[in-house]
N, CA, C and O atoms as a Tinker XYZ file with bonds, in Angstrom:
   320  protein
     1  N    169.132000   -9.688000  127.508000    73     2
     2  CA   169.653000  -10.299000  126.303000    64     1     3
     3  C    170.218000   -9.204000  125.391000    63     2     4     5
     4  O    169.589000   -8.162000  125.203000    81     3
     5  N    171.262000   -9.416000  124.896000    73     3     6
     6  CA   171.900000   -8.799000  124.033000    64     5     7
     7  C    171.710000   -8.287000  122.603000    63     6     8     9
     8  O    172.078000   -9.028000  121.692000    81     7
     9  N    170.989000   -6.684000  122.208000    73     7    10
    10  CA   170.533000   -6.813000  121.136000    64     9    11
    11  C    170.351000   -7.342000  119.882000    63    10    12    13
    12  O    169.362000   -7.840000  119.344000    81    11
    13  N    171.404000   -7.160000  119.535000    73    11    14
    14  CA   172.396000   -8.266000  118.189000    64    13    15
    15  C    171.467000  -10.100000  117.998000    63    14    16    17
    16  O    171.054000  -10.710000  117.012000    81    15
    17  N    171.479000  -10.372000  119.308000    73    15    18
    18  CA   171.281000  -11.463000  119.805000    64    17    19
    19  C    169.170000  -11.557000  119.718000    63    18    20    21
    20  O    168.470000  -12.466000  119.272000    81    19
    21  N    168.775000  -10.271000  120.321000    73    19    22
    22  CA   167.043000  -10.112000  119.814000    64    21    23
    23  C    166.940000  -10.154000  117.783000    63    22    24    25
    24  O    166.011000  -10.356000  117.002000    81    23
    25  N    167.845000   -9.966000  117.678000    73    23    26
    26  CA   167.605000   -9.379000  116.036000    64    25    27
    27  C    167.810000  -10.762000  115.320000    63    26    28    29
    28  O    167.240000  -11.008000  114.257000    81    27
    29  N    168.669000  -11.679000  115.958000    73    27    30
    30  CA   168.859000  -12.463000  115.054000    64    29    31
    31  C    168.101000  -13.459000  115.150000    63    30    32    33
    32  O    167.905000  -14.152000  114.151000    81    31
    33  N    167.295000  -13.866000  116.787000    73    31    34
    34  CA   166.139000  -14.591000  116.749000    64    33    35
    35  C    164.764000  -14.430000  115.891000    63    34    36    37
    36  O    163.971000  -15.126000  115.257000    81    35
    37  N    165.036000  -12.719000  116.368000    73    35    38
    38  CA   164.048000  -12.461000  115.469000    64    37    39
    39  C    163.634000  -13.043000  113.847000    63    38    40    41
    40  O    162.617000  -13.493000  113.318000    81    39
    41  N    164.771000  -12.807000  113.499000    73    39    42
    42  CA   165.012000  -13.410000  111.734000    64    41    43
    43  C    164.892000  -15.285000  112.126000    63    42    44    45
    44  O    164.831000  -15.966000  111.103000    81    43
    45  N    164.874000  -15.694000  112.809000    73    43    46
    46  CA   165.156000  -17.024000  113.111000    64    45    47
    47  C    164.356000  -17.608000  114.496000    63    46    48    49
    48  O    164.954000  -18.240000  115.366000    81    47
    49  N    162.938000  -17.298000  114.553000    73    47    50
    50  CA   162.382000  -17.124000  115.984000    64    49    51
    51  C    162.386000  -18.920000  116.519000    63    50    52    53
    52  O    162.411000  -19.274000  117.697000    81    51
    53  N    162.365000  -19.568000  115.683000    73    51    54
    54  CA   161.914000  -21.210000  116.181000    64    53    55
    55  C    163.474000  -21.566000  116.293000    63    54    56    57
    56  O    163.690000  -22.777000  116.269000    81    55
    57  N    164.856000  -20.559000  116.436000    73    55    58
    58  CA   165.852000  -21.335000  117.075000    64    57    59
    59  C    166.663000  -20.407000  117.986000    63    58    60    61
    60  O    167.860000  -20.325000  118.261000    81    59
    61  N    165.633000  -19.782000  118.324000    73    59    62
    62  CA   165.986000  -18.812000  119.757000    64    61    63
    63  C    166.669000  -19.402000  120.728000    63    62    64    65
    64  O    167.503000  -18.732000  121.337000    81    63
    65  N    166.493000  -20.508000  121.000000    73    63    66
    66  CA   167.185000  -21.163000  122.006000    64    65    67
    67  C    168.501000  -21.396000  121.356000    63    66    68    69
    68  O    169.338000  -20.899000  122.109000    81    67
    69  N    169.118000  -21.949000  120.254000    73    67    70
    70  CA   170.126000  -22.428000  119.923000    64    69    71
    71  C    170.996000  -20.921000  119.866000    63    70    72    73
    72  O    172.086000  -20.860000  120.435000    81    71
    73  N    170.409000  -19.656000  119.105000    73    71    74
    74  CA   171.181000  -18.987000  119.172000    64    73    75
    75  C    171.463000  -17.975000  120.598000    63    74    76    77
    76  O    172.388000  -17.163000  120.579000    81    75
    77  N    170.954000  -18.059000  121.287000    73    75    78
    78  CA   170.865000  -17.369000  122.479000    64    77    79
    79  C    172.079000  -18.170000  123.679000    63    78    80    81
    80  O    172.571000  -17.624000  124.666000    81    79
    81  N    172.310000  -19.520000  123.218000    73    79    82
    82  CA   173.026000  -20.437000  123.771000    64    81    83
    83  C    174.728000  -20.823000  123.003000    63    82    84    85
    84  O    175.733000  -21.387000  123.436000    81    83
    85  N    174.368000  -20.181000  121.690000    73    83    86
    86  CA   175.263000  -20.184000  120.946000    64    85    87
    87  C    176.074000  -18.762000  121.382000    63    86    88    89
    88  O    177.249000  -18.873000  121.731000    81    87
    89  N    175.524000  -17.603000  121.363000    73    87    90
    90  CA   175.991000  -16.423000  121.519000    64    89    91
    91  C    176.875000  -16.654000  122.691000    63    90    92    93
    92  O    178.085000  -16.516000  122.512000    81    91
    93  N    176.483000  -16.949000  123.736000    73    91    94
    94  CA   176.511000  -16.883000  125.038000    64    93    95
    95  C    178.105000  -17.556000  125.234000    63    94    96    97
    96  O    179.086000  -17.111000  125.831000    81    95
    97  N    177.910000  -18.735000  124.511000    73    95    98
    98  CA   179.725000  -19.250000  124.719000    64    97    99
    99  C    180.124000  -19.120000  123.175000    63    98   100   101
   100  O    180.613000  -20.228000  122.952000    81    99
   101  N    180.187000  -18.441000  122.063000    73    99   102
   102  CA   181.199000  -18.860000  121.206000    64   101   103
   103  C    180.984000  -16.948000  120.421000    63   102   104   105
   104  O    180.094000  -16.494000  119.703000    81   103
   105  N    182.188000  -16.323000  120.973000    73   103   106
   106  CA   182.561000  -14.721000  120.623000    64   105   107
   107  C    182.738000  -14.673000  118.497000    63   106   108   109
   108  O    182.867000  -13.672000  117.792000    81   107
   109  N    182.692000  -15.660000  118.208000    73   107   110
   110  CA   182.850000  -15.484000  116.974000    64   109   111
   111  C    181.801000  -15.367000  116.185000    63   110   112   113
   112  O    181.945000  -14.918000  115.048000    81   111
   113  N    180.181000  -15.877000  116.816000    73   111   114
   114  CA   178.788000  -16.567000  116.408000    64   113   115
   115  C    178.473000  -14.966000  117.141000    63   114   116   117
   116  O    178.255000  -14.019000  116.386000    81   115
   117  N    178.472000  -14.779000  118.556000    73   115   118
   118  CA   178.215000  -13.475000  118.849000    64   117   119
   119  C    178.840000  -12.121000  117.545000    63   118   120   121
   120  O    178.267000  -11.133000  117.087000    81   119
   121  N    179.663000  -12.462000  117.401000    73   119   122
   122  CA   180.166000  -11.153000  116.407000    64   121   123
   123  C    179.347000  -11.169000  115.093000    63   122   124   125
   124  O    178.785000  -10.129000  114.752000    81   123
   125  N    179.276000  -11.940000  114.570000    73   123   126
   126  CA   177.975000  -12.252000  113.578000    64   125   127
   127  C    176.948000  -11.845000  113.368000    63   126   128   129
   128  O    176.592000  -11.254000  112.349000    81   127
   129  N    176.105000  -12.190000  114.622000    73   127   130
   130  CA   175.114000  -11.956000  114.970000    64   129   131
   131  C    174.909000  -10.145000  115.060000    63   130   132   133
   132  O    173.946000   -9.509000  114.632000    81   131
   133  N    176.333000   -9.518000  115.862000    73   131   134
   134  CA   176.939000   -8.164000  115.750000    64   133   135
   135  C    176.444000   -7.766000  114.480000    63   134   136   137
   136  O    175.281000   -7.398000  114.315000    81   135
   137  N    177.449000   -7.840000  113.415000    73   135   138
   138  CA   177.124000   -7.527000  111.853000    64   137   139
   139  C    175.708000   -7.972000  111.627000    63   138   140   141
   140  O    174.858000   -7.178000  111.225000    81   139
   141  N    175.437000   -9.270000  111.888000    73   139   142
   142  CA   173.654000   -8.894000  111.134000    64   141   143
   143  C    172.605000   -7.468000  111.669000    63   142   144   145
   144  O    171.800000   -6.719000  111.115000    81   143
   145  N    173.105000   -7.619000  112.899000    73   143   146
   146  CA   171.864000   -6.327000  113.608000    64   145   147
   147  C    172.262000   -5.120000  112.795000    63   146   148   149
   148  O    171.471000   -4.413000  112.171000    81   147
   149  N    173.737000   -4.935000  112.875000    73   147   150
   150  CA   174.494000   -3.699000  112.187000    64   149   151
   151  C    173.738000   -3.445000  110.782000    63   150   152   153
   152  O    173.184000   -2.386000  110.487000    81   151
   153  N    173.808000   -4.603000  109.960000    73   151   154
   154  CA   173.555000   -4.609000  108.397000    64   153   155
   155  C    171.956000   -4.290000  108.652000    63   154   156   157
   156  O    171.526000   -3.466000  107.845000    81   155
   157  N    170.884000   -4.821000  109.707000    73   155   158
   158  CA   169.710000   -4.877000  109.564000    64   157   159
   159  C    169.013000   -3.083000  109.653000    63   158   160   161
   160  O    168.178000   -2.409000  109.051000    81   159
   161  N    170.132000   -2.898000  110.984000    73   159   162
   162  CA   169.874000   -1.601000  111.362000    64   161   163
   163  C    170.078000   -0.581000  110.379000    63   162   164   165
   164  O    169.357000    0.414000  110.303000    81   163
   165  N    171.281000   -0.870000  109.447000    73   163   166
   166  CA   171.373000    0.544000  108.223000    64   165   167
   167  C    170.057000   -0.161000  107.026000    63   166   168   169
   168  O    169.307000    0.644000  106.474000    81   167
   169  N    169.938000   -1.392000  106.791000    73   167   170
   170  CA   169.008000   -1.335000  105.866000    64   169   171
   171  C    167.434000   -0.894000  106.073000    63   170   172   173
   172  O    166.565000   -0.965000  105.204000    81   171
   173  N    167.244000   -0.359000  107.606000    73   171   174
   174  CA   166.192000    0.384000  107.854000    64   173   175
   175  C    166.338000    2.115000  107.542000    63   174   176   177
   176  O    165.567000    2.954000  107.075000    81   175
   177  N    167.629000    2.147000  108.020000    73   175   178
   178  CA   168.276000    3.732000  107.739000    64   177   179
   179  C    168.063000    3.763000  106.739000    63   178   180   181
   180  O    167.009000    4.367000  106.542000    81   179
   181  N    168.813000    3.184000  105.309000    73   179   182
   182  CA   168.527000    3.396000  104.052000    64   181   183
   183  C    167.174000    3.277000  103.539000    63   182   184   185
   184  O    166.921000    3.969000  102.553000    81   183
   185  N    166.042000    2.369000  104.117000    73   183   186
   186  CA   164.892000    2.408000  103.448000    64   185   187
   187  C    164.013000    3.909000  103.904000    63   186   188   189
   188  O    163.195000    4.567000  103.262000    81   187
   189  N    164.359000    4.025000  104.745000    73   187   190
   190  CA   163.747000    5.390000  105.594000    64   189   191
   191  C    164.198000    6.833000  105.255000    63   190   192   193
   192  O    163.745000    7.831000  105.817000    81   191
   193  N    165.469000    6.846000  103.930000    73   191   194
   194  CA   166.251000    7.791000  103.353000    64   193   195
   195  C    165.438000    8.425000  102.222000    63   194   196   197
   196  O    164.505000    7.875000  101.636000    81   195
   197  N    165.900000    9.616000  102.001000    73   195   198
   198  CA   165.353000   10.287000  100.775000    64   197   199
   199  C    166.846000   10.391000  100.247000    63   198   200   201
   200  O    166.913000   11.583000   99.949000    81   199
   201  N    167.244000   10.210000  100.154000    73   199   202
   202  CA   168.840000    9.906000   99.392000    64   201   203
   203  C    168.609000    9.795000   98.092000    63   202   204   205
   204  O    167.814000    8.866000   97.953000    81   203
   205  N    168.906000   10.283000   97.010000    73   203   206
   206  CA   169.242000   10.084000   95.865000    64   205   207
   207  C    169.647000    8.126000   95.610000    63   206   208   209
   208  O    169.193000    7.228000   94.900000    81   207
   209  N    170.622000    8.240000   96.549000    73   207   210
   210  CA   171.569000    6.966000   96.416000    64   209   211
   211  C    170.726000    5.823000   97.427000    63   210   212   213
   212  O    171.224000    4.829000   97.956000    81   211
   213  N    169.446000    6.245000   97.506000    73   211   214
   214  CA   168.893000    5.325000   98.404000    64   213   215
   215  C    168.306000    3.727000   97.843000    63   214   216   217
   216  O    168.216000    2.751000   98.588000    81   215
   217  N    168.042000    3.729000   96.768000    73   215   218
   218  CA   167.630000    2.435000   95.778000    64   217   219
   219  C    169.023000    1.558000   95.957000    63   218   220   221
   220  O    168.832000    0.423000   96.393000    81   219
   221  N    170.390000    1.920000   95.684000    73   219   222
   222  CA   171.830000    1.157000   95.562000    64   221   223
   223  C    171.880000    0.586000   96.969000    63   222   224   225
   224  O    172.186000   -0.585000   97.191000    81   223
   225  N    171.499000    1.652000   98.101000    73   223   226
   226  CA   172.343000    1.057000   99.083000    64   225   227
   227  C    171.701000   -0.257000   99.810000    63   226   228   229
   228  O    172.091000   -1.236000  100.446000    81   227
   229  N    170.278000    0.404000   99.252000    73   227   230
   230  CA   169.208000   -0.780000  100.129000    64   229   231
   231  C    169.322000   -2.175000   99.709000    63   230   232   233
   232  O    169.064000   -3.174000  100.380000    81   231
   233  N    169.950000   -2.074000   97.916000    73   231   234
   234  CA   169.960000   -3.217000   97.615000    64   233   235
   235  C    171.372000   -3.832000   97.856000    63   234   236   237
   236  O    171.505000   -5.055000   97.818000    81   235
   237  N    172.426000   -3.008000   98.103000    73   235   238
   238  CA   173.909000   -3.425000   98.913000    64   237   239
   239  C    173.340000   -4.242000  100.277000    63   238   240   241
   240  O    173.834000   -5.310000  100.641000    81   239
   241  N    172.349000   -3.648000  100.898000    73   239   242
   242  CA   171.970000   -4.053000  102.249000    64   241   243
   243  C    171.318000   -5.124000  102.633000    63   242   244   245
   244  O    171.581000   -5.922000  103.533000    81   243
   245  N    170.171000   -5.073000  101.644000    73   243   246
   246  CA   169.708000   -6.434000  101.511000    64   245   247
   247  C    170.759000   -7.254000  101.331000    63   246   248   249
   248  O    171.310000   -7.669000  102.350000    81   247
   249  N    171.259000   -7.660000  100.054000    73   247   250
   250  CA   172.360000   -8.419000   99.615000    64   249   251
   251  C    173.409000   -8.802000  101.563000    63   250   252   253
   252  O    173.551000   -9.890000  102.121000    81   251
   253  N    173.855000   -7.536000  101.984000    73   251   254
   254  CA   174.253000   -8.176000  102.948000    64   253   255
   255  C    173.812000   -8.906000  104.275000    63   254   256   257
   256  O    174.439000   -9.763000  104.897000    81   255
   257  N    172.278000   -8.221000  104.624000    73   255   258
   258  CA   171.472000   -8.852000  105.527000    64   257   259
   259  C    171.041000  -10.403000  105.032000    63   258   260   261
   260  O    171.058000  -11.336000  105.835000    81   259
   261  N    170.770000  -10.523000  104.046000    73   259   262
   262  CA   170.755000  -11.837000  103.045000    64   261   263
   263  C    171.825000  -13.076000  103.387000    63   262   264   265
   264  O    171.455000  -14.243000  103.521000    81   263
   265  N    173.127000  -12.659000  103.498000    73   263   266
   266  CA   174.129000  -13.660000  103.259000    64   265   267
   267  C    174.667000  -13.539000  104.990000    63   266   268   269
   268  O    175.840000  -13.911000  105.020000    81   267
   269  N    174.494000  -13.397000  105.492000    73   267   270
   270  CA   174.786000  -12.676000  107.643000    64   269   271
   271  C    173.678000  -14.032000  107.673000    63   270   272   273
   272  O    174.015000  -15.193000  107.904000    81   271
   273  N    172.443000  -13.610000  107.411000    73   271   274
   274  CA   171.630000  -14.172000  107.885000    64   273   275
   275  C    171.937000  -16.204000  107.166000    63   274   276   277
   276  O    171.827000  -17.303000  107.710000    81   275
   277  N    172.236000  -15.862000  106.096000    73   275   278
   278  CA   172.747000  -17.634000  105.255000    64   277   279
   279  C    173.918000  -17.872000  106.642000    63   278   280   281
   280  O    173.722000  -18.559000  107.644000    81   279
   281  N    174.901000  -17.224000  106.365000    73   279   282
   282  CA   175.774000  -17.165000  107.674000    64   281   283
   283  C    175.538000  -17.879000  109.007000    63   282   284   285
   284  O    176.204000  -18.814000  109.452000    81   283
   285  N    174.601000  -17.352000  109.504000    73   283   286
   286  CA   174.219000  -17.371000  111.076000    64   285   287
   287  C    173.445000  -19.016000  110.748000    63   286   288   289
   288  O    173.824000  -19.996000  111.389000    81   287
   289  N    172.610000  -19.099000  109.938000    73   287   290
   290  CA   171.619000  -20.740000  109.721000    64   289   291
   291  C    173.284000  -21.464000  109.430000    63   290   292   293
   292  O    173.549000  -22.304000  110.289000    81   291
   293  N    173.878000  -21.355000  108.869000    73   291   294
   294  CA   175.062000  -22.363000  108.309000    64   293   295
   295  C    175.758000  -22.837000  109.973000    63   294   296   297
   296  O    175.977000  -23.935000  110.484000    81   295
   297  N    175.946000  -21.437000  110.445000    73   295   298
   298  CA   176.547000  -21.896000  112.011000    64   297   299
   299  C    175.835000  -22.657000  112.898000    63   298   300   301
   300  O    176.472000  -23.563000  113.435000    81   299
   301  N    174.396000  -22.497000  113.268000    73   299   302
   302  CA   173.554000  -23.298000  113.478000    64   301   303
   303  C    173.448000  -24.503000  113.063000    63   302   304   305
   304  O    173.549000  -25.470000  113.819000    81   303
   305  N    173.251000  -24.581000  111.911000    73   303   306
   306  CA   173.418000  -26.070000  111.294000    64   305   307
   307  C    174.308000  -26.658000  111.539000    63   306   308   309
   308  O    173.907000  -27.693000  112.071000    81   307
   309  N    175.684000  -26.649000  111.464000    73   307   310
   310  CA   176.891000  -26.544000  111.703000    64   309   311
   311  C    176.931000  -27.492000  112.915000    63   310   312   313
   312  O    177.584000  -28.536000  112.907000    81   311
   313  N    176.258000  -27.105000  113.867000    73   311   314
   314  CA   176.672000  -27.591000  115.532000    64   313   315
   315  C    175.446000  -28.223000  116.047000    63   314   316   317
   316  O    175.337000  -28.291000  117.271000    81   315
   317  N    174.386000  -28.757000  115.212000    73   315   318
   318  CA   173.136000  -29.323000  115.872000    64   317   319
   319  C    173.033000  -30.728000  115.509000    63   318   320
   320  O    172.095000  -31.406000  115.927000    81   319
């Protein structure tokens, strides 16, 4: 299974099936899913930073792991 695709069940474990089935035929729901892992993966980078600029970005990150993830339930919803 396709990482992108572990990450977003993860955030969403009771519709593993829908998105794992979703990924699989529709490249636009897969790309999504792309950007959420992406956004999830730097908002671990940034929490794990001693960065000066590390408080801004985490909360840029959240904010975007936040609305990926509204995203991905809307597509779901969307087709069930």
């Amino acid at each position: 299974m396709h990482h992108a695709v572990q990450v977003a069940i993860a955030r969403f474990p009771d519709r593993g099936h829908a998105i794992e089935e979703r990924a699989r035929t529709d490249d636009g729901f897969m790309s999504l899913c792309d950007d959420f892992a992406a956004a999830q993966a730097a908002l671990v980078h940034w929490e794990r930073s001693g960065s000066p600029v590390r408080t801004a970005r985490c909360a840029e990150y959240r904010e975007l792991v936040r609305d990926l993830a509204a995203e991905i339930e809307a597509e779901l919803d969307r087709n069930t």
